[in-house]
Short mmCIF file of C-alpha atoms in Angstrom, two decimals:
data_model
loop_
_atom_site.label_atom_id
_atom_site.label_comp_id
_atom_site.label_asym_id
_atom_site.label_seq_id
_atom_site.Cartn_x
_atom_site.Cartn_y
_atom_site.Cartn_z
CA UNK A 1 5.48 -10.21 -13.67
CA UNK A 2 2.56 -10.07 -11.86
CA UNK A 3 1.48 -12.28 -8.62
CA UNK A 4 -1.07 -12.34 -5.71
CA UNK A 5 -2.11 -15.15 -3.23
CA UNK A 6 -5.60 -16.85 -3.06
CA UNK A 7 -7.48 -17.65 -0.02
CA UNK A 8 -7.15 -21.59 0.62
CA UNK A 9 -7.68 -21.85 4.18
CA UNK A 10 -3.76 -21.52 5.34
CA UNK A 11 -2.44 -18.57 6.64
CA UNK A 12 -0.09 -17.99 3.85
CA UNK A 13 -2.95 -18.89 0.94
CA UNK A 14 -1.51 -20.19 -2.32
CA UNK A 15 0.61 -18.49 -4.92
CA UNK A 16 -1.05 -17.60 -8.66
CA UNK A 17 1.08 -16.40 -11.64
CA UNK A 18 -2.02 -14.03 -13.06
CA UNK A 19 -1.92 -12.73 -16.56
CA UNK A 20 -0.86 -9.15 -17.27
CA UNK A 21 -4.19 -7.80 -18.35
CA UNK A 22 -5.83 -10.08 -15.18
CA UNK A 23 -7.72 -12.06 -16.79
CA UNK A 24 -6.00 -15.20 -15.82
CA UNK A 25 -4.34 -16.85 -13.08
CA UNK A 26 -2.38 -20.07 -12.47
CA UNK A 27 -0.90 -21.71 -9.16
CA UNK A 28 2.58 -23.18 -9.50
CA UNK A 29 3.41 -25.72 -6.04
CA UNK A 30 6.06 -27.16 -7.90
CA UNK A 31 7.91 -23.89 -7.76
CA UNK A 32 7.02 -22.02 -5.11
CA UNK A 33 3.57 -22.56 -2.94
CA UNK A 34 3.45 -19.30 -1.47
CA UNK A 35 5.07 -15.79 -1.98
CA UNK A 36 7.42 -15.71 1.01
CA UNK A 37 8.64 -18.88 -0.18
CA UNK A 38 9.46 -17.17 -3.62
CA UNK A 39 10.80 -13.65 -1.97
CA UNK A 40 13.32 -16.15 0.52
CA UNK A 41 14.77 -18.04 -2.88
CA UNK A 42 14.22 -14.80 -5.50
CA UNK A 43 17.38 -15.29 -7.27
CA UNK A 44 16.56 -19.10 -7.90
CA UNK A 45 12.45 -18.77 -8.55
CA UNK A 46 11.84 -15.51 -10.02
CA UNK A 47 13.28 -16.70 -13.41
CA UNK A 48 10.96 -19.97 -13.44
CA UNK A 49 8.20 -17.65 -12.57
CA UNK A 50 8.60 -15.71 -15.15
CA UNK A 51 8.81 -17.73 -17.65
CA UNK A 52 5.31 -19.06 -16.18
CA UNK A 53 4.26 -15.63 -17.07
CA UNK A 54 5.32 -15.18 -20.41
CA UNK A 55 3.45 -18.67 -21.41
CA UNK A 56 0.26 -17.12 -19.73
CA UNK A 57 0.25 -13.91 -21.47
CA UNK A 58 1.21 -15.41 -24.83
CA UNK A 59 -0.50 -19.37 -24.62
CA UNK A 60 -2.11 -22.01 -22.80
CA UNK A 61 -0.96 -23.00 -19.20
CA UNK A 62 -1.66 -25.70 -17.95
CA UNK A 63 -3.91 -25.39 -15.01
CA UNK A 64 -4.87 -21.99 -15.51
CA UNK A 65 -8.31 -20.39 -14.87
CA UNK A 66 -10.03 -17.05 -14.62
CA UNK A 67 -8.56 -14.90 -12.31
CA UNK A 68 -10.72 -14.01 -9.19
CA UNK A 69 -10.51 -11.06 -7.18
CA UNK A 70 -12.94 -11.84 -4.49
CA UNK A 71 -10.56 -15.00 -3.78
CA UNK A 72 -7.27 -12.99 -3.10
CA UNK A 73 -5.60 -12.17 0.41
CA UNK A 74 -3.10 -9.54 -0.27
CA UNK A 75 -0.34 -10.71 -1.83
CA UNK A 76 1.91 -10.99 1.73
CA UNK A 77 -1.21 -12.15 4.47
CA UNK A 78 1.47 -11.56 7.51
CA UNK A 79 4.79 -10.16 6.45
CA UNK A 80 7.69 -10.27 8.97
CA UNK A 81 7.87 -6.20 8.60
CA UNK A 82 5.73 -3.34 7.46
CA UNK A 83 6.93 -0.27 8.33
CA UNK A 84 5.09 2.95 6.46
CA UNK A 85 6.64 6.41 6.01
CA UNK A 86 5.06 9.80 5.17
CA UNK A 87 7.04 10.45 1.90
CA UNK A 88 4.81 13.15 0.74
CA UNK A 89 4.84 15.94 3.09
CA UNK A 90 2.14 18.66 1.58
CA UNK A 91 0.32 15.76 3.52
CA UNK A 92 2.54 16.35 6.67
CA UNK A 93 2.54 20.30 5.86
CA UNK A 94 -1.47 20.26 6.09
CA UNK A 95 -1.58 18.27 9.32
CA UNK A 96 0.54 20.78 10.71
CA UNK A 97 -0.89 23.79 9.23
CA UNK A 98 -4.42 22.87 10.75
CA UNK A 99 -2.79 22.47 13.72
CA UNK A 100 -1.05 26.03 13.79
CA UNK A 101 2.07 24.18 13.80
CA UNK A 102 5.29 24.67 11.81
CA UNK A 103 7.19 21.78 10.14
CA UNK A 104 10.16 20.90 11.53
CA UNK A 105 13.09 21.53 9.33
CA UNK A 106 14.41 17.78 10.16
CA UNK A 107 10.99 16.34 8.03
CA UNK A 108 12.52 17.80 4.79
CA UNK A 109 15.92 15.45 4.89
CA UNK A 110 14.85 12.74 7.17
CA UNK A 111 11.91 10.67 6.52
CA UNK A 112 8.92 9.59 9.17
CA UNK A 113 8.08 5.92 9.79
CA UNK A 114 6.25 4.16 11.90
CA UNK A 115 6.21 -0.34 12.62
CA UNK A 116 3.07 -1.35 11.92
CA UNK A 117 1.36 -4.59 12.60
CA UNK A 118 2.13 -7.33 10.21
CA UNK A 119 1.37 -10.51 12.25
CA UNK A 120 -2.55 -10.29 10.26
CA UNK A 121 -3.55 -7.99 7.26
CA UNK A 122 -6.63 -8.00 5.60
CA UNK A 123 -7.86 -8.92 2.57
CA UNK A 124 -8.70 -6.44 -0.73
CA UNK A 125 -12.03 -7.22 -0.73
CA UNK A 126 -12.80 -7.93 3.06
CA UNK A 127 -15.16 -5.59 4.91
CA UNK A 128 -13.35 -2.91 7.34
CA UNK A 129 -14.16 -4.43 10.61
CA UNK A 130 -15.02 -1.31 13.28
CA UNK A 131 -15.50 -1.86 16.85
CA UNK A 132 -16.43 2.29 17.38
CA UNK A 133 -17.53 4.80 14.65
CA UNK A 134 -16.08 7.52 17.46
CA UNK A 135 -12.89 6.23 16.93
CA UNK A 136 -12.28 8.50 13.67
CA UNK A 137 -12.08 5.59 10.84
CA UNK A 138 -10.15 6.66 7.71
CA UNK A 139 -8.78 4.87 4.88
CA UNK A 140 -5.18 5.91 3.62
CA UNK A 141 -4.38 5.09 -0.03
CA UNK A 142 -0.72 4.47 -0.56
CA UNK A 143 1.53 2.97 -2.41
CA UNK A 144 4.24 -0.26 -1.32
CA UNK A 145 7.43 -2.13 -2.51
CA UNK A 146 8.51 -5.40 -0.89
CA UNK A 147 12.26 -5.80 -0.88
CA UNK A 148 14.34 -9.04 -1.39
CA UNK A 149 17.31 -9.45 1.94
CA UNK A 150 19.04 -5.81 2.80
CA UNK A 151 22.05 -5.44 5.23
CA UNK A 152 22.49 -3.63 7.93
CA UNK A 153 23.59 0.03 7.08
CA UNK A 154 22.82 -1.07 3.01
CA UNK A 155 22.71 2.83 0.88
CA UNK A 156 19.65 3.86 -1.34
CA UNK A 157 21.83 1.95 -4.46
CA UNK A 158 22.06 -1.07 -3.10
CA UNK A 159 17.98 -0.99 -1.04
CA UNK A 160 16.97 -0.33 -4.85
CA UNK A 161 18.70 -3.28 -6.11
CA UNK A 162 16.39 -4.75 -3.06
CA UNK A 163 13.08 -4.27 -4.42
CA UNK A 164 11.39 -7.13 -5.64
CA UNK A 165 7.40 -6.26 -5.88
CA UNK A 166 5.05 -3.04 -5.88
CA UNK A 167 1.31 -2.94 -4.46
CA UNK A 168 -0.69 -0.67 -3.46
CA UNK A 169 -2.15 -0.41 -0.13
CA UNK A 170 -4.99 1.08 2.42
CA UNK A 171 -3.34 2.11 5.19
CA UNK A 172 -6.39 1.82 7.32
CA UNK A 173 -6.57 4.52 10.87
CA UNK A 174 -8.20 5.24 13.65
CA UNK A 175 -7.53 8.98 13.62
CA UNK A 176 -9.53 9.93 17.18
CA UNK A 177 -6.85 7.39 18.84
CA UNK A 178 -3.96 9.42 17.86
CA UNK A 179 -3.37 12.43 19.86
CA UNK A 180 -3.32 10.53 23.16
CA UNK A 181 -0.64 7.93 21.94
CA UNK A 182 1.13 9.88 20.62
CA UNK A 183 0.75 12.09 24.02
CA UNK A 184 2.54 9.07 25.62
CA UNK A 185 5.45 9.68 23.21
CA UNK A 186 5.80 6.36 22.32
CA UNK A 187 4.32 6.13 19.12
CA UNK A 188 1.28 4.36 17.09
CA UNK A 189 -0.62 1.11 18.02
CA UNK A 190 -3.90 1.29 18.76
CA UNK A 191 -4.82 3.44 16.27
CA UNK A 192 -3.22 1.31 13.43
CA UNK A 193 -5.30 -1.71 13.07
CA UNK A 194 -4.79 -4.28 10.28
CA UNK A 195 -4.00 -2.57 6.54
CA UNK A 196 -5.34 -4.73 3.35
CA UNK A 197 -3.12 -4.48 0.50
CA UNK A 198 -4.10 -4.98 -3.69
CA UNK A 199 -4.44 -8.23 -4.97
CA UNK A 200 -1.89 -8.19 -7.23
CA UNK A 201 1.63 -7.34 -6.65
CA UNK A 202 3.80 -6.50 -9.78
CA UNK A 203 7.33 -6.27 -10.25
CA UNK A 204 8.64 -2.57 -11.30
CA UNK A 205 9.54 -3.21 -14.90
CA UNK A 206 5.22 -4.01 -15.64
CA UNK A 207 5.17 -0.24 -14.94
CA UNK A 208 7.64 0.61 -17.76
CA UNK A 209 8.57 4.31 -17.70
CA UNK A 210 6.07 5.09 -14.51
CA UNK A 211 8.87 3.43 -12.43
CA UNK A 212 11.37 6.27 -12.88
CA UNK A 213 14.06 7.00 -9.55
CA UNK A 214 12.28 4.10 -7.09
CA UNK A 215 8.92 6.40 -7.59
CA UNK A 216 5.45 5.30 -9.38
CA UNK A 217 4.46 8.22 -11.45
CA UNK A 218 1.09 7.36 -12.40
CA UNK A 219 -2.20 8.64 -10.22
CA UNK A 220 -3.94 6.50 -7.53
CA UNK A 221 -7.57 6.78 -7.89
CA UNK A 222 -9.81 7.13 -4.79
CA UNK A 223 -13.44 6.37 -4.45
CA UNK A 224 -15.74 6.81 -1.63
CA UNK A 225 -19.30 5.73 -1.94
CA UNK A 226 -19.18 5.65 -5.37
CA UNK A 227 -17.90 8.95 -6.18
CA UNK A 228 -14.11 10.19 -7.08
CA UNK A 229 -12.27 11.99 -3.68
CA UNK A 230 -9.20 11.78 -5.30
CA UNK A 231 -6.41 10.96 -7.49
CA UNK A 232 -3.23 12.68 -6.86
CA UNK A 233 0.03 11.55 -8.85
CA UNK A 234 2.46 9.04 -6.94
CA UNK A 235 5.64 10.34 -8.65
CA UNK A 236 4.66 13.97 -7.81
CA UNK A 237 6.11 15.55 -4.65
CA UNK A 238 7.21 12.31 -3.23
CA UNK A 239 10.38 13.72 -0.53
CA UNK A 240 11.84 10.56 0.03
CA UNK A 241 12.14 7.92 -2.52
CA UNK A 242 11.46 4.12 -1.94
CA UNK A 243 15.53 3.13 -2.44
CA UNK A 244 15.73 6.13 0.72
CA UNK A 245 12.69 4.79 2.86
CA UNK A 246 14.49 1.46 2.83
CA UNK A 247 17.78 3.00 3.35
CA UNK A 248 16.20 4.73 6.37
CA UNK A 249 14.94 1.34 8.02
CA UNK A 250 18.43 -0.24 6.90
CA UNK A 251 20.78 2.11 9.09
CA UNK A 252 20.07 0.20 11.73
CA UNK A 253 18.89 -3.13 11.32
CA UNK A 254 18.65 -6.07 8.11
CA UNK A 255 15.57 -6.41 6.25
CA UNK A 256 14.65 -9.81 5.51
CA UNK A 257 13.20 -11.01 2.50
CA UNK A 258 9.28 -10.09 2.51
CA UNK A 259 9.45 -6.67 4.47
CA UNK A 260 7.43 -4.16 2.99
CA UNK A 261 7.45 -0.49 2.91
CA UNK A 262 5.03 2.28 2.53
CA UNK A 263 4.90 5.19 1.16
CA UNK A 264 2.41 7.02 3.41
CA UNK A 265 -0.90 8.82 1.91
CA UNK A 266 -0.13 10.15 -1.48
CA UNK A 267 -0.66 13.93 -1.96
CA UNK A 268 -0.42 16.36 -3.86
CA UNK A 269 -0.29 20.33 -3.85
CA UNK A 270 -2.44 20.34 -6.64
CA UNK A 271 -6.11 20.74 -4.46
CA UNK A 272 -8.14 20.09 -7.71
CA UNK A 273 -6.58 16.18 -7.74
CA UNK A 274 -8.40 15.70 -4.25
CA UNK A 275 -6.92 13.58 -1.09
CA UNK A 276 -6.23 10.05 -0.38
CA UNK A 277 -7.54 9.80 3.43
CA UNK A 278 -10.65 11.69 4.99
CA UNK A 279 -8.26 13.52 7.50
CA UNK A 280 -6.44 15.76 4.70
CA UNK A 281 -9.95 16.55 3.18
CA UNK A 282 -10.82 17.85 7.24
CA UNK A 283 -7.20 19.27 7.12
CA UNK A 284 -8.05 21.80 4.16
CA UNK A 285 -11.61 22.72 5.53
CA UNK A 286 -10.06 22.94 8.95
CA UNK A 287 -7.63 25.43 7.39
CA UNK A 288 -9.73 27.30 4.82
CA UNK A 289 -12.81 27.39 6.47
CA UNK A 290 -12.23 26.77 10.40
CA UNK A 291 -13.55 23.61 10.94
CA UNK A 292 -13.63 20.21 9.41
CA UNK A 293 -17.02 19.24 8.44
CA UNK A 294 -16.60 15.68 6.61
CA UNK A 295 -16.77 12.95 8.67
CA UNK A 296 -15.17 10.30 9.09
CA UNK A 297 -15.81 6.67 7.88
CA UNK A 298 -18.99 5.15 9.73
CA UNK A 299 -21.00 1.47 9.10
CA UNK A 300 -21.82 0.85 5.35
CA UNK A 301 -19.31 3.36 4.21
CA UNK A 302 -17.27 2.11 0.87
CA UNK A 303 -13.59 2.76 -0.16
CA UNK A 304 -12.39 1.32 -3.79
CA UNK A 305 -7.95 2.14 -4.80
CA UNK A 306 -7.20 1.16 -8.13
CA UNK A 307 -4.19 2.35 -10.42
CA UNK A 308 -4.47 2.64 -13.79
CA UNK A 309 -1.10 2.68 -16.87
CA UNK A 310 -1.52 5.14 -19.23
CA UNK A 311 -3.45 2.46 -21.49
CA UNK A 312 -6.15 2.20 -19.21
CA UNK A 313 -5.16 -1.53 -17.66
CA UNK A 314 -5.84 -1.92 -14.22
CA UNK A 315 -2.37 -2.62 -12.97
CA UNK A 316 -3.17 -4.22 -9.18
CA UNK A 317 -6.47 -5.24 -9.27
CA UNK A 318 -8.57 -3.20 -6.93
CA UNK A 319 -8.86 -3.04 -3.29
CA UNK A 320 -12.60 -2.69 -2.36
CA UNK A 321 -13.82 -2.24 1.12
CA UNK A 322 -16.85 -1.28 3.35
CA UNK A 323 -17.18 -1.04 7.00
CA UNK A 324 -18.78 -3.28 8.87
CA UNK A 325 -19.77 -3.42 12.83
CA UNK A 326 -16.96 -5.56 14.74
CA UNK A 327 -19.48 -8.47 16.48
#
């Protein structure tokens, strides 16, 4: 099944059913209005949903139309958690390495994560707001799953049981802001503004055999002002599974229906598949030839994260973004 949320002037937008090859979309009030609605009664709407899904793939629904991209706000526009972990730690190993620092042995059996700001995210196609290009702007492609209710202290059995809905997301940074919060020792803020997320959201089973062990084993594609930076596999070298991230968040507190979790920037050891952020690109030049020399994101600059199944289909629509000057 495969949902996203239009733009209609409400905070929470309106909920579409959209076709599986995204060509169509319909809203459905009657059953659920918007998607928290739907994650909060799962058990009860998901079936009806569905079976609004099937009719669109295979008939006529009434209502439908063409489905619009430029009219989504990711799927969730506030959540009431997004917390993002760094799963894939030749990322991690990089950072470190340019930094002539060794990995602690901790990273390898307990994950990272860090709260992020859910209160506001942005749209796929909305520009990148920037108040200061010396702030160190980078986009971070990742990959998501929302999750249904989890208990306090719930294992990685029952937080996969949990998922309800995969998207993809940039994780958008202010890399210059970093090293003095974290300095403080209290963690990020500042430099995580608002993240946009893809403008569909799927459930695991449209990814057939990619969704293997809570992982997405198909490659994220990257673009930066038009050309390919990267395109690393999402299955490959992933540390910490999705059922573990949420186990992770779980040991100490319930999930509610809605929360989301990130992967962190996909990566791979494979060089020749290229990076998901600008800071692992700096990373390897810092490393192999002393100093980073690509900059970061500036005014005008253009990030597009798409996913493709091995039939070619565009799975989540595409996120699509260029920086703008903050007025």
């Amino acid at each position: 099944m495969k949902l996203a949320t239009y733009k209609n002037g409400t905070r929470d937008g309106e909920l579409r059913v959209v076709s599986r090859d995204l060509s169509r979309s319909v809203a459905v009030p009657a059953i659920a209005p918007t998607l928290q609605l739907a994650l909060d009664r799962w058990g009860e709407l998901a079936p009806r949903l569905r079976e609004v899904y099937v009719h669109l793939n295979t008939g006529y629904v009434a209502g439908e139309e063409s489905f619009d991209e430029t009219r989504c706000h990711s799927p969730l526009p506030r959540a009431y958690q997004w917390a993002d972990g760094s799963a894939y730690l030749n990322h991690v190993e990089l950072v470190r390495k340019a930094r002539g620092a060794e990995v602690p042995e901790s990273f390898y059996s307990d994950p990272l994560m860090y709260q992020g700001g859910s209160d506001a995210f942005l749209p796929p196609r909305a520009p990148i707001p920037l108040c200061n290009e010396d702030w160190g702007l980078d986009f971070e492609a990742e990959v998501a799953v929302v999750t249904g209710d989890v208990a306090l202290g719930a294992g990685p059995e029952e937080c996969a049981r949990a998922i309800r809905l995969v998207m993809l997301v940039n994780d958008v940074t202010l890399r210059n802001l970093i090293p003095a919060e974290l300095a403080k020792g209290f963690g990020f803020f500042q430099s995580k503004p608002a993240s946009s997320f893809s403008p569909v959201a799927i459930t695991p089973d449209e990814l057939g055999p990619a969704w293997e062990s809570g992982k997405v084993h198909l490659p994220l594609r990257v673009e930066f002002n038009g050309e390919r930076f990267g395109e690393p596999n999402a299955g490959v070298e992933m540390q910490f599974s999705f059922p573990q991230l949420i186990a992770h968040v779980s040991r100490t507190r319930e999930l509610c229906a809605g929360s989301i979790i990130g992967s962190g920037t996909i990566s791979n050891h494979d060089r020749r598949v290229g990076s998901c952020c600008l800071a692992e690109q700096r990373m390897i030049e810092i490393i192999e030839e002393g100093a980073a020399r690509t900059p970061f994101m500036k005014v005008g600059d253009r990030v597009r994260i798409t996913m493709t199944a091995a039939d070619g289909q565009n799975l989540f629509g595409t996120i699509d973004q260029t920086v703008v000057a903050h007025e």
